[in-house]
Short mmCIF file of C-alpha atoms and ligand atoms in Angstrom, two decimals:
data_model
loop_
_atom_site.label_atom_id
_atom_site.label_comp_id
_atom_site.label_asym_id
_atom_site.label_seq_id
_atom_site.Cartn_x
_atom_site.Cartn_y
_atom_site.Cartn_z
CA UNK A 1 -39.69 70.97 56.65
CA UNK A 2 -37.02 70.28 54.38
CA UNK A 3 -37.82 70.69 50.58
CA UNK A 4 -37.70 68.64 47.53
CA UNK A 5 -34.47 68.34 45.78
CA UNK A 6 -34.82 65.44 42.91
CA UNK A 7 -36.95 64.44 40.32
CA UNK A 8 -37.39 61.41 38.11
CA UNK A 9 -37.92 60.76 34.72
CA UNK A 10 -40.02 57.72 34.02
CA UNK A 11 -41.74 56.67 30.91
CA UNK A 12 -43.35 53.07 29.65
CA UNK A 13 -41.63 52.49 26.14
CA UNK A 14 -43.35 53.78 23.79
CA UNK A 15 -43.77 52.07 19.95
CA UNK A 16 -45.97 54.11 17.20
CA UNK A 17 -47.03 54.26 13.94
CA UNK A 18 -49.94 52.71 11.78
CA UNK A 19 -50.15 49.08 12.50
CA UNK A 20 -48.25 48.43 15.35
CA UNK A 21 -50.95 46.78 16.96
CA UNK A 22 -50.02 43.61 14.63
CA UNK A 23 -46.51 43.22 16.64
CA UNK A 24 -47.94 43.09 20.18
CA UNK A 25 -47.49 39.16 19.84
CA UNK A 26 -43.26 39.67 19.21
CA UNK A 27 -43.64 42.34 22.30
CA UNK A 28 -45.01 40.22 24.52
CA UNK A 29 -42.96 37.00 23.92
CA UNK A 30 -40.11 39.13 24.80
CA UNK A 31 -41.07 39.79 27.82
CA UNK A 32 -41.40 36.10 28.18
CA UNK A 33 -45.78 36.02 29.15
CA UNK A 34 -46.79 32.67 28.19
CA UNK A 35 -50.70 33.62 29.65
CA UNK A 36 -52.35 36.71 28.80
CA UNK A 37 -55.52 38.93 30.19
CA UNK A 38 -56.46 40.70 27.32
CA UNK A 39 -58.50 43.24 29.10
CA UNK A 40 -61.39 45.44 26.99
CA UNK A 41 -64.87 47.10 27.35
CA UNK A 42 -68.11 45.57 25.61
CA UNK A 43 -67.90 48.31 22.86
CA UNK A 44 -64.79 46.87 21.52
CA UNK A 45 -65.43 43.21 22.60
CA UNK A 46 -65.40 43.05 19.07
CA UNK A 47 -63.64 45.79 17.28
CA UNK A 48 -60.81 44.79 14.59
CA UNK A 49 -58.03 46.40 17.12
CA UNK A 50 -59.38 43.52 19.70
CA UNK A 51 -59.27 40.68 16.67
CA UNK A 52 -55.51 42.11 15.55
CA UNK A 53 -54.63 41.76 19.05
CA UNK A 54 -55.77 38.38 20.15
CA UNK A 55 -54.25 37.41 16.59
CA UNK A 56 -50.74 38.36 17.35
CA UNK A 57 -50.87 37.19 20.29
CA UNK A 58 -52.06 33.81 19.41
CA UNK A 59 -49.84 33.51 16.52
CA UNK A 60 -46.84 33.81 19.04
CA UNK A 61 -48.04 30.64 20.81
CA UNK A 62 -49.54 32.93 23.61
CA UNK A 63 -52.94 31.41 25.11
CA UNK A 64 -54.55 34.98 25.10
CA UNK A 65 -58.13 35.36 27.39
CA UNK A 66 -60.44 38.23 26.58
CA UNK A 67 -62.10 39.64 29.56
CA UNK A 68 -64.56 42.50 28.18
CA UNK A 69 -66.40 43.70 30.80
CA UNK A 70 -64.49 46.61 31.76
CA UNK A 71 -66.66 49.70 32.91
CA UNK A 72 -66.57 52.71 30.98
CA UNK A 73 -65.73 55.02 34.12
CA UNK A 74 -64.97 52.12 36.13
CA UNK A 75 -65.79 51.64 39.86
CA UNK A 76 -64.57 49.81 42.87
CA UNK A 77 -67.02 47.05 41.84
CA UNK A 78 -65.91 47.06 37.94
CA UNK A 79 -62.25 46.46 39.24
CA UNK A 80 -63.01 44.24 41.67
CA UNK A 81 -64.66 41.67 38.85
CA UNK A 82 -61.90 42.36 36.87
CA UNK A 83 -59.23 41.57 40.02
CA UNK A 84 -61.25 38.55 40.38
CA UNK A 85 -60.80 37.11 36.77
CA UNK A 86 -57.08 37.94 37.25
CA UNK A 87 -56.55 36.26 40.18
CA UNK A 88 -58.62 33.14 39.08
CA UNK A 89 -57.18 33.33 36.05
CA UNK A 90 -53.31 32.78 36.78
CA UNK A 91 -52.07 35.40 34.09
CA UNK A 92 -48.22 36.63 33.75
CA UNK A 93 -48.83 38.86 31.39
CA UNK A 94 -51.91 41.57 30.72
CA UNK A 95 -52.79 43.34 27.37
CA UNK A 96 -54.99 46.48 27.96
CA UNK A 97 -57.29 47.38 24.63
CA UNK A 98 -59.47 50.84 24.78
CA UNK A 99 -59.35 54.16 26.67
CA UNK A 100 -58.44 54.98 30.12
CA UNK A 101 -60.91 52.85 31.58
CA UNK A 102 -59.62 49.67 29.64
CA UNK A 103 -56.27 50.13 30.75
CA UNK A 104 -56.48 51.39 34.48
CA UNK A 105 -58.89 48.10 34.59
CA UNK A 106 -55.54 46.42 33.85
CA UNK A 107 -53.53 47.89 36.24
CA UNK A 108 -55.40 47.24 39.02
CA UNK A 109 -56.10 43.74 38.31
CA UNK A 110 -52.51 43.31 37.61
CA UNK A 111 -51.64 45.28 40.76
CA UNK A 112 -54.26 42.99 42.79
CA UNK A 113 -53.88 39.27 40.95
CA UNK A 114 -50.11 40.07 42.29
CA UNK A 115 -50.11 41.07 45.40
CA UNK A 116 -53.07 40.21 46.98
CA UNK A 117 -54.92 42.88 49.64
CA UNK A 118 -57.57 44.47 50.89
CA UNK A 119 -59.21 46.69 48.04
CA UNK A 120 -58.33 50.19 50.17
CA UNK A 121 -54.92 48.91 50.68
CA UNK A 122 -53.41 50.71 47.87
CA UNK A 123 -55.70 53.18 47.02
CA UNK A 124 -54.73 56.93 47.41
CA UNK A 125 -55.28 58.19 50.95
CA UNK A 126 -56.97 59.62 52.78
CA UNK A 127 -59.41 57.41 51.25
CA UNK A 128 -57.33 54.53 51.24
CA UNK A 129 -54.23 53.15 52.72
CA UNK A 130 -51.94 54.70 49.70
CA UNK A 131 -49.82 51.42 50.81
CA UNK A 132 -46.92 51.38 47.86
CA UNK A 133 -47.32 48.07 45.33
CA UNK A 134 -44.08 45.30 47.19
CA UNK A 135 -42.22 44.98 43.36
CA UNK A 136 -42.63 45.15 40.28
CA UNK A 137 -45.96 43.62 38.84
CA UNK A 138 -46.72 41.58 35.57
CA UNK A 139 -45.68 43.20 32.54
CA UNK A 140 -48.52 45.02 30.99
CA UNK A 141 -48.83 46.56 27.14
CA UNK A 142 -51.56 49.71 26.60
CA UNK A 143 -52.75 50.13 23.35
CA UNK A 144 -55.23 53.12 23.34
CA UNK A 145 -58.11 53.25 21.18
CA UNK A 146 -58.85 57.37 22.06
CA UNK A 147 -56.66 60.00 22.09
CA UNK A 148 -56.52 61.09 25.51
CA UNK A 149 -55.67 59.93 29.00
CA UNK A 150 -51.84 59.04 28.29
CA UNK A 151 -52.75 56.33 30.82
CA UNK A 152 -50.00 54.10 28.66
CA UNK A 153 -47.33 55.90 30.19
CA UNK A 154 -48.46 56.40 33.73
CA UNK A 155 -48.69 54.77 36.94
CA UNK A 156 -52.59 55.99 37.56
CA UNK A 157 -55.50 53.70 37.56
CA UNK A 158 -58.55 55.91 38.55
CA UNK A 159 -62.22 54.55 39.41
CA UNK A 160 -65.25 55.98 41.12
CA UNK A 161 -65.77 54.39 44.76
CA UNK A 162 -69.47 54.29 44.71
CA UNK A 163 -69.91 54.76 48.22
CA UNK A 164 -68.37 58.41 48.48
CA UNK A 165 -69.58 59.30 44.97
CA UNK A 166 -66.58 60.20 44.15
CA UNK A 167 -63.48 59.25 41.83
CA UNK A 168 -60.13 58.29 43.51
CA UNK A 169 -57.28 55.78 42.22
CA UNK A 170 -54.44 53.67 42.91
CA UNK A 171 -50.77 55.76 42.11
CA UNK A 172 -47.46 54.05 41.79
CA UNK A 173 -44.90 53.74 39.45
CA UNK A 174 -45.18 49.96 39.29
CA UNK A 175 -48.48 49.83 37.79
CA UNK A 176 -47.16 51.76 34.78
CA UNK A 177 -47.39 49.40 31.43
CA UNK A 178 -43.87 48.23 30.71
CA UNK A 179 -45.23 49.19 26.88
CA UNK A 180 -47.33 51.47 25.28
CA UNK A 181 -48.42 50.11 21.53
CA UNK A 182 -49.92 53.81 20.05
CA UNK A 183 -51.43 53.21 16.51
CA UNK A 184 -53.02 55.90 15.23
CA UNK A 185 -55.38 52.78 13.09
CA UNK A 186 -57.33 52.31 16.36
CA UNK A 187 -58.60 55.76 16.61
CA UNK A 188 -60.41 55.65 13.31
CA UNK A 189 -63.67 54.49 14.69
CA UNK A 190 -63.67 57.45 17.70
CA UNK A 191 -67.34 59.18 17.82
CA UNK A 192 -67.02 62.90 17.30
CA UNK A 193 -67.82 64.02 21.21
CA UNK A 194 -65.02 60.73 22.43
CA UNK A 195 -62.29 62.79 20.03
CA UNK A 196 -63.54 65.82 21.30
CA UNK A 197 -63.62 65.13 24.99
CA UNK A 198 -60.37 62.84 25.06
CA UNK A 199 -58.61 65.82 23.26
CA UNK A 200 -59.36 68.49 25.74
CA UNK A 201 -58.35 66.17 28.51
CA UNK A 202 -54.62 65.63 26.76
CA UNK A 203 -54.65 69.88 26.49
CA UNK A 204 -55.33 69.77 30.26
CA UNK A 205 -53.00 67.36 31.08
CA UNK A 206 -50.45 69.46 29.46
CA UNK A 207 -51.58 73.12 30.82
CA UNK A 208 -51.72 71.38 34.70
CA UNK A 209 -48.10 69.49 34.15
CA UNK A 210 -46.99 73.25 33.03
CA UNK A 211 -48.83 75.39 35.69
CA UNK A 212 -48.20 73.32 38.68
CA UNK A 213 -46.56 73.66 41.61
CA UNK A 214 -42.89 73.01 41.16
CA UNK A 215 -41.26 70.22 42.21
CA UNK A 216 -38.65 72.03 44.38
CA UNK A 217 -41.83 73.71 46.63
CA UNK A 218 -42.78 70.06 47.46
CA UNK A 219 -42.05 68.42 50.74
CA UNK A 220 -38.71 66.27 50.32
CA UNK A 221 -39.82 62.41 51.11
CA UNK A 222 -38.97 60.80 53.88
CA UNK A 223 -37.53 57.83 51.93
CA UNK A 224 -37.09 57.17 47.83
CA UNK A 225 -40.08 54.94 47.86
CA UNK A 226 -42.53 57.63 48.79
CA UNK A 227 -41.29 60.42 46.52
CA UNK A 228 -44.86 60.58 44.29
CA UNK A 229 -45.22 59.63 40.82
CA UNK A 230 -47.18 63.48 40.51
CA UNK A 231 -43.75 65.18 41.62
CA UNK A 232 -44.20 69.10 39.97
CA UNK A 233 -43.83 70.43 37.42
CA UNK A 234 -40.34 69.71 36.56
CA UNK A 235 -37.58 70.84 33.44
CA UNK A 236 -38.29 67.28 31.33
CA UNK A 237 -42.21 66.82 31.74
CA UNK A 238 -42.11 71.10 31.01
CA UNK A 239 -40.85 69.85 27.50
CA UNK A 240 -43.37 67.26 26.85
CA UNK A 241 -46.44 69.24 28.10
CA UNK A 242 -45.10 72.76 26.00
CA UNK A 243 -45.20 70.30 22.98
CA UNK A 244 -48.39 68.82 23.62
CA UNK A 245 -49.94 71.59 24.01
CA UNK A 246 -48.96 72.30 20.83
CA UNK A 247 -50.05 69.51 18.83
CA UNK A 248 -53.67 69.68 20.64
CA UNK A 249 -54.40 73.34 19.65
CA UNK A 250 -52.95 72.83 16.35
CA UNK A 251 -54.83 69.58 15.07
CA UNK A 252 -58.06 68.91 17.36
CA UNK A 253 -60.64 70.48 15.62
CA UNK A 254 -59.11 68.74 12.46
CA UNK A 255 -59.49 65.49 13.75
CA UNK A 256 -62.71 65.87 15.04
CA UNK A 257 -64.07 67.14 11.55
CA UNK A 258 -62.37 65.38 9.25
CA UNK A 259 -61.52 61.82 11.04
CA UNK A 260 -60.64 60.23 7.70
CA UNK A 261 -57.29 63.40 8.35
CA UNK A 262 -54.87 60.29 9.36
CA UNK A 263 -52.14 63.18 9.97
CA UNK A 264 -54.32 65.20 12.20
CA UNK A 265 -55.46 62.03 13.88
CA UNK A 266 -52.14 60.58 14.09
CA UNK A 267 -50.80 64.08 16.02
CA UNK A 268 -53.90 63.70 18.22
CA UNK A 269 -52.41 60.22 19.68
CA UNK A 270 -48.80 61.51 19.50
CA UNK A 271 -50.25 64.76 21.85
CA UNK A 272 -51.82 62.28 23.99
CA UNK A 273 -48.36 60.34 24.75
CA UNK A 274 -46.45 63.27 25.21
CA UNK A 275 -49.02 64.79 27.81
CA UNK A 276 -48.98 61.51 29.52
CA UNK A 277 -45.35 61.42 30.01
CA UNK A 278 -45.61 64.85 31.37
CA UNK A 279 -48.29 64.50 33.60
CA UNK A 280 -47.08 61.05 34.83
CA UNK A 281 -43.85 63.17 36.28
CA UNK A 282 -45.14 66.42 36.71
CA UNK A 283 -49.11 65.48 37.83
CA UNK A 284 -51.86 67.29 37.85
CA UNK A 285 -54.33 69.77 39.72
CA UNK A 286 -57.55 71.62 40.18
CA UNK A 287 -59.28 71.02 36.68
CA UNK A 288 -58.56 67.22 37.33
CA UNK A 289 -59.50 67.39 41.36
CA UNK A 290 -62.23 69.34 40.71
CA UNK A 291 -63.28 66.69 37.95
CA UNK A 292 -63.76 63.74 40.12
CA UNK A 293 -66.63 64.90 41.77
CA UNK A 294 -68.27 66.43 38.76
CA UNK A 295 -68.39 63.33 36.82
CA UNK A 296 -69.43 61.12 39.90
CA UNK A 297 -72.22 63.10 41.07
CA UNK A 298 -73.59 63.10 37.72
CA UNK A 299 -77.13 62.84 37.46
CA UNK A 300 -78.72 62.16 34.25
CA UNK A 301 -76.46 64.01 31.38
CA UNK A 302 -75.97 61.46 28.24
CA UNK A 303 -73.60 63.27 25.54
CA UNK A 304 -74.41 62.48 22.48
CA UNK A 305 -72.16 59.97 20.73
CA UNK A 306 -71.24 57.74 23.92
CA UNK A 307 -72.79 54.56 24.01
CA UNK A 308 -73.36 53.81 27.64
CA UNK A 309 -76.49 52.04 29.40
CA UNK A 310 -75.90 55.06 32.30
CA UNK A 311 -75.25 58.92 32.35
CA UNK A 312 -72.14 59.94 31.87
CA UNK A 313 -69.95 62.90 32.35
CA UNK A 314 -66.97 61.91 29.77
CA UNK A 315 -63.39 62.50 32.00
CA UNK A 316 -62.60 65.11 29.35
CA UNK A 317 -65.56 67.30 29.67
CA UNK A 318 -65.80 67.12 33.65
CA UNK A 319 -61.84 68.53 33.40
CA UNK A 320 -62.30 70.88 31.03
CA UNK A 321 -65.21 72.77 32.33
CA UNK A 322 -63.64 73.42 35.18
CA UNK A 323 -59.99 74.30 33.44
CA UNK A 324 -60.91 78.10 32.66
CA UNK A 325 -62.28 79.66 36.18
CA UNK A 326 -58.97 77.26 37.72
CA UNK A 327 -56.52 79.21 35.21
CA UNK A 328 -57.66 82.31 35.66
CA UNK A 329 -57.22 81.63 39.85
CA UNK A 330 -53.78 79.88 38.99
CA UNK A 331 -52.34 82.53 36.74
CA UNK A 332 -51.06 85.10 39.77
CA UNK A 333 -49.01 82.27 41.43
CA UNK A 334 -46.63 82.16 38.08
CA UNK A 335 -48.16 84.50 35.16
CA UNK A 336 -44.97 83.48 33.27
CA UNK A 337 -46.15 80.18 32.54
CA UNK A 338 -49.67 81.19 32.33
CA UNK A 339 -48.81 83.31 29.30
CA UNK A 340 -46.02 80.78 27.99
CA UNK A 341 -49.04 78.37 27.59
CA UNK A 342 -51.54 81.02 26.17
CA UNK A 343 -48.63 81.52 23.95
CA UNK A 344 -48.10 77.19 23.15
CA UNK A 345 -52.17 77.79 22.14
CA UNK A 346 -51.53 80.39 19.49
CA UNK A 347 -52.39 83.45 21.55
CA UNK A 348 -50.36 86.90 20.33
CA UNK A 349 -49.12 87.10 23.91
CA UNK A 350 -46.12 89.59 22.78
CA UNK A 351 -47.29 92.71 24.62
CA UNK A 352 -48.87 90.81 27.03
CA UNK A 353 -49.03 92.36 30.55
CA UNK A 354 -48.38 89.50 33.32
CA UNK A 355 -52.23 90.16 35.50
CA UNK A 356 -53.39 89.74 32.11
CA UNK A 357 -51.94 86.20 32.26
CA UNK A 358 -55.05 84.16 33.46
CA UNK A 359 -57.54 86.13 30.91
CA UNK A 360 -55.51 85.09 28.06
CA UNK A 361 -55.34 81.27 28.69
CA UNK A 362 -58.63 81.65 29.69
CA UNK A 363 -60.04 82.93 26.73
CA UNK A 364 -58.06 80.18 24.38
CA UNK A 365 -59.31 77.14 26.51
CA UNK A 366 -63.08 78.41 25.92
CA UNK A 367 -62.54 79.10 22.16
CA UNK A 368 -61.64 75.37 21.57
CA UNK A 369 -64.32 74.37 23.72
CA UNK A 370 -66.40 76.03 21.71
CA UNK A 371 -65.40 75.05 18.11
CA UNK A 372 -65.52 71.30 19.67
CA UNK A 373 -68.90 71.05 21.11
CA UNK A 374 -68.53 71.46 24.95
CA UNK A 375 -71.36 72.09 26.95
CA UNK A 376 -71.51 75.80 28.22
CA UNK A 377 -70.34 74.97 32.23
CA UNK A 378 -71.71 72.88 34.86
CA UNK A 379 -75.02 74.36 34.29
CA UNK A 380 -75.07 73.12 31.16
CA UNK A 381 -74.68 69.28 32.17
CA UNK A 382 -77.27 69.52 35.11
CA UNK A 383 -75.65 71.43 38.34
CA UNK A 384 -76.71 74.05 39.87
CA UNK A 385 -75.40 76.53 42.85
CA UNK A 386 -77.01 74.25 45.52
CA UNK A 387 -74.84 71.62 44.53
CA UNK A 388 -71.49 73.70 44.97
CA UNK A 389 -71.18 72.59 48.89
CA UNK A 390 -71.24 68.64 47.51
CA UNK A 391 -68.63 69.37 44.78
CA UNK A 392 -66.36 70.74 47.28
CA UNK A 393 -66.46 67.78 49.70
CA UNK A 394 -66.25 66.10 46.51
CA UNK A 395 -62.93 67.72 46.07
CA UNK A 396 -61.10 68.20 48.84
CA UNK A 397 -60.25 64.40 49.25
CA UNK A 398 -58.10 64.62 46.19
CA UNK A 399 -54.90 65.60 48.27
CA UNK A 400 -52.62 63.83 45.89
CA UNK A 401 -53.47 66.50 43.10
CA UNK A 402 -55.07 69.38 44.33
CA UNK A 403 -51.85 69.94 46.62
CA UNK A 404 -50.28 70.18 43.09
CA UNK A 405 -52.00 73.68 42.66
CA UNK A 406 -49.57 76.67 42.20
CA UNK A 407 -51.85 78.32 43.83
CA UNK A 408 -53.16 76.94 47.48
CA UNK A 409 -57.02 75.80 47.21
CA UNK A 410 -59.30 75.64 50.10
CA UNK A 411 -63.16 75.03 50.46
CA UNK A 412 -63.18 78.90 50.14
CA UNK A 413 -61.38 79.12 46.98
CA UNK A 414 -63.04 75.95 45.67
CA UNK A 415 -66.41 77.31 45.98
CA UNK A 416 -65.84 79.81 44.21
CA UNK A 417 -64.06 78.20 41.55
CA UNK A 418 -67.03 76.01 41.18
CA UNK A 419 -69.39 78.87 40.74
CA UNK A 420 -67.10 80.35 38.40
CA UNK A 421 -67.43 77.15 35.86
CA UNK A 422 -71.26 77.50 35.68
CA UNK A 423 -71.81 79.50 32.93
CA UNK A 424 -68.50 79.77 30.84
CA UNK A 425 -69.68 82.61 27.89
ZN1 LIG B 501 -57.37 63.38 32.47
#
């Protein structure tokens, strides 16, 4: 086997500041859409960032079509409506409005409407095909209404495939938004537990981009077109993860108290963007693998604060729980960067011993879990040690980033992990 030698750099342009939203009209007559698929969930069906945005659109002669039925956690089936409306609708140009589920809705309708296929076509194997997207796809502008999944700068749309109860998604560069519109206005309105969970997720996506394998320990591709968007950690997406990290432990439980703190708020979203361009080079791993099974095997947790008509397991909290027993496994396969991230959180990691590594960031992830309102470990949102076996079948299908661990992960190791994130203090 012949190992990795390159790495990429790619990004969505990004445009922020308070009331940028208003100039996704000018943005999107540049890139010459005359049809848009302005593509939200029924909670912001009608939320002023939706109104702004079908505005400026409108006022640029742009015959803009609101589809709001996007899924919070979408599934196979959400996307598949939302494929349909794209492809019936003759769109060249989408506009995604909300969180991640808003705007990986986009992408795969985009993706779909495009190049039409059979759903498991391009979905990440071994589930799917993982077939790459032809060329390029319809241009598509994010504008994130939480703080967290950085899914404006990556190529990821990810959905639960109800069958398998389990999450997968679609990976490619292609599907990344040609623009990400991040206005810290449309955060305003976040529910305390939504700022709380979509933060933790952006401080995950910035520990994993750090901690994981690097890029030069991967297999080289066999061509250009299949090196992976989730390459390893790499030097550029090390910078934007250190400084998210950063921002997160420095301003979350400021904008979850005080949401009217536009500055803390405003370096919430910034965090957010910066993770996302790390994590859409770098990738992630375990926390995140180990998350898709967690939230889609949920059985009747509701956190309070989420309006949804079905239980949930918010992205953010199914990652998180999982993120200390993963770090403390990680930490042997590189303690340097275990204890460079403590460090990024504010730990006093000076005379820090390197097996002490794992402990450290350990111990930081639960104390912001704590001042934010996490549940105590799986136990806490309804799992028990019977259900361990299921969340590691759950698991091990995530190839594309549990093979991203530092550290290699098998049902062994996985089981254990799981039984670690039961009860967390
Ligand atoms: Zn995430």
């Amino acid at each position: 086997m012949t190992f990795e030698t390159a790495f990429t750099m790619d990004s969505s342009s990004i445009k922020f500041g308070p009331g940028v939203t208003r100039e996704v009209g000018y943005d999107m007559k540049q890139l010459g859409s005359r049809r848009v698929m302005v593509v939200t969930d029924p909670n912001l069906a009608n939320s002023e960032t939706v109104e702004i945005t079908l505005e400026a659109l409108r006022a640029e002669g742009i015959d803009a079509v609101l589809f709001d039925r996007v899924r919070v956690e979408p599934t196979d089936v959400s996307f598949k409506e939302a494929i349909e409306f794209a492809t019936e609708g003759q769109f060249d140009g989408y506009v995604a409005v909300g969180g991640g589920s808003s705007m990986d809705t986009a992408k795969a309708a985009n993706l779909y409407a495009t190049y039409p296929a059979d759903f498991l076509a391009y979905v990440n194997p071994p589930i799917g095909q993982g077939r790459p997207a032809p060329g390029r796809l319809k241009p598509l502008i994010a504008i994130p209404t939480t703080a967290g999944t950085g899914s404006e700068t990556t190529g990821v749309a990810i959905f639960d495939l109800l069958e398998m109860h389990a999450k997968t998604g679609i990976a490619h560069r292609a599907l990344r938004p040609v623009m990400g519109i991040v206005d810290p206005n449309n955060t305003r309105q976040m529910p305390k537990m939504v700022a709380a969970c979509s933060g933790l997720d952006v401080l995950s996506h910035a520990l994993e981009s750090l901690t994981a394998l690097p890029f030069q320990q991967r297999p080289a591709p066999e061509h250009p077109s299949l090196r992976p968007a989730y390459q390893g950690a790499n030097p550029v997406s090390d910078i934007w993860a250190a400084q998210a990290i950063r921002l997160v432990s420095q301003n979350i439980v400021r904008a979850i108290e005080v949401p009217t703190d536009e500055a803390a708020r405003g370096q919430m979203l910034l965090a957010a963007t910066f993770a996302g361009i790390g994590f859409g080079n770098a990738g992630v791993h375990l926390p995140h693998g180990m998350s898709y099974p967690v939230s889609g095997m949920v059985r009747d947790f509701k956190p309070e604060g989420y309006v949804t008509d079905h239980p949930i397991i918010p992205h953010g909290m199914s990652v998180i729980l999982n993120a200390p027993a993963v770090f403390r496994f990680t930490a042997p396969a590189n303690p340097e960067r275990h204890l460079y991230a403590a460090g990024l959180m504010g730990v006093n990691t000076m005379n820090a011993r390197p097996e002490e590594a794992g402990e450290l960031l350990a111990g930081a992830i639960i104390d912001l879990m704590r001042q934010t309102g996490m549940p105590n470990g799986l136990k806490a949102v309804g799992f028990g040690p019977e259900d361990v076996e299921q969340l590691v079948a759950g698991t091990l299908p995530q190839h594309r980033v549990t093979k991203l661990s530092p550290r290699p992960a098998g049902p062994e190791e996985l089981r254990q992990l799981f039984l670690n994130s039961m009860t967390l203090w």
